[in-house]
C-alpha atoms as a PDB file:
ATOM      1  CA  MET A   1       0.449 -14.494  30.511  1.00  0.00           C
ATOM      2  CA  SER A   2       1.626 -13.255  27.081  1.00  0.00           C
ATOM      3  CA  LEU A   3       2.079 -16.033  24.460  1.00  0.00           C
ATOM      4  CA  GLU A   4       4.574 -14.002  21.706  1.00  0.00           C
ATOM      5  CA  GLN A   5       5.587 -15.550  18.855  1.00  0.00           C
ATOM      6  CA  PRO A   6       9.394 -17.067  18.597  1.00  0.00           C
ATOM      7  CA  ASP A   7      11.964 -15.119  16.441  1.00  0.00           C
ATOM      8  CA  LEU A   8      12.117 -17.133  13.071  1.00  0.00           C
ATOM      9  CA  THR A   9      15.076 -15.334  11.554  1.00  0.00           C
ATOM     10  CA  PRO A  10      18.800 -17.517  10.774  1.00  0.00           C
ATOM     11  CA  GLY A  11      21.458 -16.778  13.058  1.00  0.00           C
ATOM     12  CA  PRO A  12      24.235 -14.715  11.758  1.00  0.00           C
ATOM     13  CA  ASP A  13      25.616 -18.173  11.129  1.00  0.00           C
ATOM     14  CA  ALA A  14      23.142 -19.403   9.163  1.00  0.00           C
ATOM     15  CA  GLU A  15      22.989 -19.644   5.106  1.00  0.00           C
ATOM     16  CA  PHE A  16      20.559 -18.106   3.052  1.00  0.00           C
ATOM     17  CA  ASP A  17      17.748 -20.310   2.146  1.00  0.00           C
ATOM     18  CA  PRO A  18      16.304 -18.954  -1.289  1.00  0.00           C
ATOM     19  CA  ASP A  19      12.901 -20.679   0.065  1.00  0.00           C
ATOM     20  CA  SER A  20      12.400 -18.886   2.828  1.00  0.00           C
ATOM     21  CA  THR A  21      10.210 -15.896   3.862  1.00  0.00           C
ATOM     22  CA  ALA A  22      11.965 -14.979   6.462  1.00  0.00           C
ATOM     23  CA  ASN A  23      14.113 -12.474   6.616  1.00  0.00           C
ATOM     24  CA  GLN A  24      18.066 -13.648   6.341  1.00  0.00           C
ATOM     25  CA  PRO A  25      20.814 -11.783   7.000  1.00  0.00           C
ATOM     26  CA  GLU A  26      22.758  -9.883   4.088  1.00  0.00           C
ATOM     27  CA  GLY A  27      25.473 -11.236   4.989  1.00  0.00           C
ATOM     28  CA  ALA A  28      24.212 -14.275   4.512  1.00  0.00           C
ATOM     29  CA  LEU A  29      23.191 -14.254   1.448  1.00  0.00           C
ATOM     30  CA  ARG A  30      26.500 -12.367   0.213  1.00  0.00           C
ATOM     31  CA  SER A  31      28.522 -16.094   1.361  1.00  0.00           C
ATOM     32  CA  LEU A  32      26.301 -17.912  -0.374  1.00  0.00           C
ATOM     33  CA  ILE A  33      27.312 -15.979  -2.890  1.00  0.00           C
ATOM     34  CA  GLY A  34      30.784 -16.257  -2.398  1.00  0.00           C
ATOM     35  CA  ARG A  35      30.478 -19.997  -2.451  1.00  0.00           C
ATOM     36  CA  ILE A  36      29.109 -20.113  -5.971  1.00  0.00           C
ATOM     37  CA  GLU A  37      31.460 -18.111  -7.757  1.00  0.00           C
ATOM     38  CA  HIS A  38      34.200 -20.159  -6.121  1.00  0.00           C
ATOM     39  CA  GLU A  39      31.959 -23.517  -7.339  1.00  0.00           C
ATOM     40  CA  MET A  40      31.868 -21.188 -10.707  1.00  0.00           C
ATOM     41  CA  ALA A  41      35.755 -20.591 -10.360  1.00  0.00           C
ATOM     42  CA  THR A  42      37.237 -24.906  -9.644  1.00  0.00           C
ATOM     43  CA  LEU A  43      34.918 -26.393 -11.758  1.00  0.00           C
ATOM     44  CA  GLN A  44      36.263 -26.181 -14.892  1.00  0.00           C
ATOM     45  CA  PHE A  45      36.584 -29.120 -17.066  1.00  0.00           C
ATOM     46  CA  GLY A  46      39.209 -29.287 -19.789  1.00  0.00           C
ATOM     47  CA  GLY A  47      36.737 -30.286 -22.158  1.00  0.00           C
ATOM     48  CA  PHE A  48      33.179 -31.212 -22.756  1.00  0.00           C
ATOM     49  CA  SER A  49      32.643 -34.070 -25.598  1.00  0.00           C
ATOM     50  CA  GLN A  50      28.761 -35.695 -25.851  1.00  0.00           C
ATOM     51  CA  GLY A  51      30.849 -39.097 -24.390  1.00  0.00           C
ATOM     52  CA  ASN A  52      31.589 -37.197 -20.991  1.00  0.00           C
ATOM     53  CA  ALA A  53      27.313 -35.304 -20.617  1.00  0.00           C
ATOM     54  CA  LEU A  54      26.710 -39.305 -20.798  1.00  0.00           C
ATOM     55  CA  GLU A  55      28.473 -39.779 -17.808  1.00  0.00           C
ATOM     56  CA  LEU A  56      27.601 -36.947 -16.170  1.00  0.00           C
ATOM     57  CA  GLY A  57      24.569 -37.768 -16.449  1.00  0.00           C
ATOM     58  CA  LEU A  58      24.441 -40.938 -15.811  1.00  0.00           C
ATOM     59  CA  LEU A  59      26.082 -40.393 -12.794  1.00  0.00           C
ATOM     60  CA  LEU A  60      23.362 -37.489 -11.372  1.00  0.00           C
ATOM     61  CA  VAL A  61      21.058 -40.634 -12.051  1.00  0.00           C
ATOM     62  CA  GLU A  62      23.122 -43.025  -9.858  1.00  0.00           C
ATOM     63  CA  LEU A  63      23.541 -40.400  -7.036  1.00  0.00           C
ATOM     64  CA  GLY A  64      19.481 -39.536  -7.588  1.00  0.00           C
ATOM     65  CA  THR A  65      17.704 -43.342  -8.248  1.00  0.00           C
ATOM     66  CA  GLU A  66      20.369 -44.492  -4.730  1.00  0.00           C
ATOM     67  CA  ARG A  67      18.173 -40.980  -2.688  1.00  0.00           C
ATOM     68  CA  ASN A  68      15.212 -42.041  -4.203  1.00  0.00           C
ATOM     69  CA  LEU A  69      15.242 -38.038  -5.616  1.00  0.00           C
ATOM     70  CA  PRO A  70      12.156 -38.241  -7.911  1.00  0.00           C
ATOM     71  CA  ILE A  71      14.122 -35.208 -10.787  1.00  0.00           C
ATOM     72  CA  ALA A  72      14.382 -34.641 -13.712  1.00  0.00           C
ATOM     73  CA  ILE A  73      17.873 -34.103 -15.505  1.00  0.00           C
ATOM     74  CA  ASP A  74      19.052 -33.176 -18.228  1.00  0.00           C
ATOM     75  CA  ILE A  75      22.240 -31.835 -19.985  1.00  0.00           C
ATOM     76  CA  ARG A  76      22.712 -29.674 -23.029  1.00  0.00           C
ATOM     77  CA  ARG A  77      23.754 -27.798 -25.936  1.00  0.00           C
ATOM     78  CA  GLY A  78      21.749 -24.634 -26.589  1.00  0.00           C
ATOM     79  CA  ALA A  79      18.862 -26.047 -28.212  1.00  0.00           C
ATOM     80  CA  HIS A  80      20.902 -29.405 -29.127  1.00  0.00           C
ATOM     81  CA  VAL A  81      19.771 -32.261 -25.889  1.00  0.00           C
ATOM     82  CA  LEU A  82      22.550 -34.488 -24.756  1.00  0.00           C
ATOM     83  CA  PHE A  83      21.544 -36.427 -21.784  1.00  0.00           C
ATOM     84  CA  HIS A  84      17.405 -36.512 -20.244  1.00  0.00           C
ATOM     85  CA  VAL A  85      15.723 -38.349 -17.826  1.00  0.00           C
ATOM     86  CA  SER A  86      13.357 -38.750 -15.556  1.00  0.00           C
ATOM     87  CA  LEU A  87      13.248 -40.731 -12.300  1.00  0.00           C
ATOM     88  CA  PRO A  88      10.363 -42.062 -10.047  1.00  0.00           C
ATOM     89  CA  GLY A  89       8.207 -39.084  -9.064  1.00  0.00           C
ATOM     90  CA  ALA A  90       9.827 -36.566 -11.570  1.00  0.00           C
ATOM     91  CA  THR A  91       6.664 -34.810 -12.973  1.00  0.00           C
ATOM     92  CA  ALA A  92       5.815 -32.183 -16.277  1.00  0.00           C
ATOM     93  CA  ASP A  93       6.368 -29.624 -14.072  1.00  0.00           C
ATOM     94  CA  ASN A  94      10.114 -30.174 -13.521  1.00  0.00           C
ATOM     95  CA  GLU A  95      10.253 -30.478 -17.197  1.00  0.00           C
ATOM     96  CA  ILE A  96       9.498 -27.146 -17.502  1.00  0.00           C
ATOM     97  CA  TRP A  97      11.097 -25.766 -14.474  1.00  0.00           C
ATOM     98  CA  VAL A  98      14.328 -27.553 -16.273  1.00  0.00           C
ATOM     99  CA  GLU A  99      13.210 -25.917 -19.698  1.00  0.00           C
ATOM    100  CA  ARG A 100      13.339 -21.989 -17.407  1.00  0.00           C
ATOM    101  CA  LYS A 101      16.215 -22.895 -15.656  1.00  0.00           C
ATOM    102  CA  SER A 102      18.694 -23.898 -18.449  1.00  0.00           C
ATOM    103  CA  ARG A 103      17.564 -21.430 -20.444  1.00  0.00           C
ATOM    104  CA  THR A 104      18.837 -18.678 -17.480  1.00  0.00           C
ATOM    105  CA  ALA A 105      21.602 -20.408 -16.732  1.00  0.00           C
ATOM    106  CA  GLU A 106      22.652 -20.406 -20.780  1.00  0.00           C
ATOM    107  CA  GLN A 107      21.583 -16.318 -20.812  1.00  0.00           C
ATOM    108  CA  TYR A 108      23.440 -15.222 -17.789  1.00  0.00           C
ATOM    109  CA  ALA A 109      26.697 -18.114 -18.488  1.00  0.00           C
ATOM    110  CA  GLU A 110      26.009 -18.214 -14.579  1.00  0.00           C
ATOM    111  CA  PRO A 111      24.362 -21.073 -12.215  1.00  0.00           C
ATOM    112  CA  SER A 112      20.823 -19.971 -12.281  1.00  0.00           C
ATOM    113  CA  LEU A 113      20.680 -19.758  -8.338  1.00  0.00           C
ATOM    114  CA  LEU A 114      23.678 -17.061  -8.584  1.00  0.00           C
ATOM    115  CA  VAL A 115      20.858 -15.360 -11.163  1.00  0.00           C
ATOM    116  CA  GLY A 116      18.148 -15.512  -8.045  1.00  0.00           C
ATOM    117  CA  LEU A 117      20.544 -14.709  -5.084  1.00  0.00           C
ATOM    118  CA  ARG A 118      22.656 -11.993  -7.344  1.00  0.00           C
ATOM    119  CA  GLY A 119      18.829  -9.869  -7.663  1.00  0.00           C
ATOM    120  CA  ARG A 120      18.227  -9.621  -4.274  1.00  0.00           C
ATOM    121  CA  LEU A 121      21.134  -7.990  -3.146  1.00  0.00           C
ATOM    122  CA  GLY A 122      19.799  -4.425  -1.605  1.00  0.00           C
ATOM    123  CA  GLY A 123      16.130  -5.838  -1.560  1.00  0.00           C
ATOM    124  CA  GLY A 124      13.560  -7.590  -3.851  1.00  0.00           C
ATOM    125  CA  ARG A 125      14.258 -10.460  -6.433  1.00  0.00           C
ATOM    126  CA  ILE A 126      15.151 -10.376 -10.250  1.00  0.00           C
ATOM    127  CA  GLU A 127      11.931 -11.941 -10.878  1.00  0.00           C
ATOM    128  CA  ASP A 128      10.335  -8.338  -9.607  1.00  0.00           C
ATOM    129  CA  ASN A 129      11.635  -6.813 -12.912  1.00  0.00           C
ATOM    130  CA  GLY A 130       9.064  -5.927 -15.128  1.00  0.00           C
ATOM    131  CA  TRP A 131      11.805  -6.930 -17.824  1.00  0.00           C
ATOM    132  CA  PHE A 132      12.658 -10.842 -16.816  1.00  0.00           C
ATOM    133  CA  ASP A 133       9.786 -12.969 -18.365  1.00  0.00           C
ATOM    134  CA  GLN A 134       8.994 -15.585 -15.778  1.00  0.00           C
ATOM    135  CA  SER A 135       6.817 -17.801 -18.630  1.00  0.00           C
ATOM    136  CA  ARG A 136      10.580 -18.069 -20.249  1.00  0.00           C
ATOM    137  CA  TYR A 137      13.555 -18.043 -16.699  1.00  0.00           C
ATOM    138  CA  ALA A 138      13.640 -19.418 -13.351  1.00  0.00           C
ATOM    139  CA  ALA A 139      16.541 -17.554 -11.239  1.00  0.00           C
ATOM    140  CA  HIS A 140      15.692 -20.790  -9.241  1.00  0.00           C
ATOM    141  CA  GLY A 141      18.418 -23.096  -8.394  1.00  0.00           C
ATOM    142  CA  GLY A 142      18.920 -26.378 -10.374  1.00  0.00           C
ATOM    143  CA  ALA A 143      20.789 -25.109 -13.563  1.00  0.00           C
ATOM    144  CA  PHE A 144      24.860 -25.222 -13.987  1.00  0.00           C
ATOM    145  CA  PRO A 145      26.802 -24.222 -17.135  1.00  0.00           C
ATOM    146  CA  LEU A 146      30.104 -26.559 -18.152  1.00  0.00           C
ATOM    147  CA  TYR A 147      32.974 -24.025 -17.847  1.00  0.00           C
ATOM    148  CA  VAL A 148      35.460 -25.221 -20.461  1.00  0.00           C
ATOM    149  CA  LYS A 149      38.722 -23.661 -19.148  1.00  0.00           C
ATOM    150  CA  GLU A 150      39.509 -20.921 -21.446  1.00  0.00           C
ATOM    151  CA  THR A 151      36.737 -21.603 -23.521  1.00  0.00           C
ATOM    152  CA  GLY A 152      34.121 -19.893 -21.207  1.00  0.00           C
ATOM    153  CA  ALA A 153      30.104 -21.898 -21.171  1.00  0.00           C
ATOM    154  CA  VAL A 154      29.522 -25.014 -23.655  1.00  0.00           C
ATOM    155  CA  ALA A 155      26.402 -26.831 -22.041  1.00  0.00           C
ATOM    156  CA  THR A 156      24.425 -26.646 -19.006  1.00  0.00           C
ATOM    157  CA  VAL A 157      23.475 -29.161 -16.748  1.00  0.00           C
ATOM    158  CA  THR A 158      19.649 -28.656 -14.724  1.00  0.00           C
ATOM    159  CA  VAL A 159      18.162 -30.793 -11.756  1.00  0.00           C
ATOM    160  CA  SER A 160      14.792 -29.680 -10.813  1.00  0.00           C
ATOM    161  CA  GLY A 161      12.433 -31.713  -8.641  1.00  0.00           C
ATOM    162  CA  LEU A 162      14.057 -30.702  -4.882  1.00  0.00           C
ATOM    163  CA  PRO A 163      13.808 -27.153  -2.941  1.00  0.00           C
ATOM    164  CA  GLN A 164      16.532 -25.478  -5.577  1.00  0.00           C
ATOM    165  CA  LYS A 165      19.319 -25.714  -3.034  1.00  0.00           C
ATOM    166  CA  ALA A 166      18.949 -29.080  -3.088  1.00  0.00           C
ATOM    167  CA  ASP A 167      18.399 -29.019  -7.022  1.00  0.00           C
ATOM    168  CA  HIS A 168      22.443 -27.153  -6.974  1.00  0.00           C
ATOM    169  CA  ASP A 169      23.990 -28.584  -4.425  1.00  0.00           C
ATOM    170  CA  LEU A 170      22.859 -32.110  -6.278  1.00  0.00           C
ATOM    171  CA  VAL A 171      24.991 -30.842  -9.310  1.00  0.00           C
ATOM    172  CA  VAL A 172      27.680 -29.205  -7.700  1.00  0.00           C
ATOM    173  CA  GLU A 173      28.330 -32.691  -6.248  1.00  0.00           C
ATOM    174  CA  ALA A 174      28.068 -34.583  -9.491  1.00  0.00           C
ATOM    175  CA  LEU A 175      30.406 -32.278 -10.798  1.00  0.00           C
ATOM    176  CA  THR A 176      32.832 -31.498  -8.552  1.00  0.00           C
ATOM    177  CA  ALA A 177      32.970 -36.058  -8.769  1.00  0.00           C
ATOM    178  CA  PHE A 178      33.026 -36.059 -12.293  1.00  0.00           C
ATOM    179  CA  LYS A 179      35.643 -33.620 -12.369  1.00  0.00           C
ATOM    180  CA  ASP A 180      37.841 -35.457 -10.309  1.00  0.00           C
ATOM    181  CA  THR A 181      36.740 -38.782 -12.435  1.00  0.00           C
ATOM    182  CA  ALA A 182      37.601 -36.307 -15.799  1.00  0.00           C
END
């Protein structure tokens, strides 16, 4: 009687999980990249002010509080912090992740999750490259540039405290709801 280890490789229809160490189909990776590129194309605004930052920040606080999420929420324009709060359960480590993920999204003008996923195409990770300074940048989900139509990225919204894809998805949920009210 032999005890075989079960195959834990996700099926072809499973969404790519950036936190998993299992082998995952490249098609799943490409599919998630495509989804995020679509989010970038559709989540664009006519403008973005400090008042908008407050509205979006409070929306994220409401979502986080309703769900009892231990998250830090940050909206900034470069070094200018427009909104920042840590909900119960968030730690000082979340503040470090906010800084690094925000810096990544600002540097590449793309969601931090997308930067990390693109680095995985063909195998490996962006963090494996010597030029990627992990003390300053984090290619993990949770930071999303705020795009103004015909202008580009003008600010960054970041959430930290959940698994990276959940951080990203919470930001996208809030941006989608915010866009519908803006």
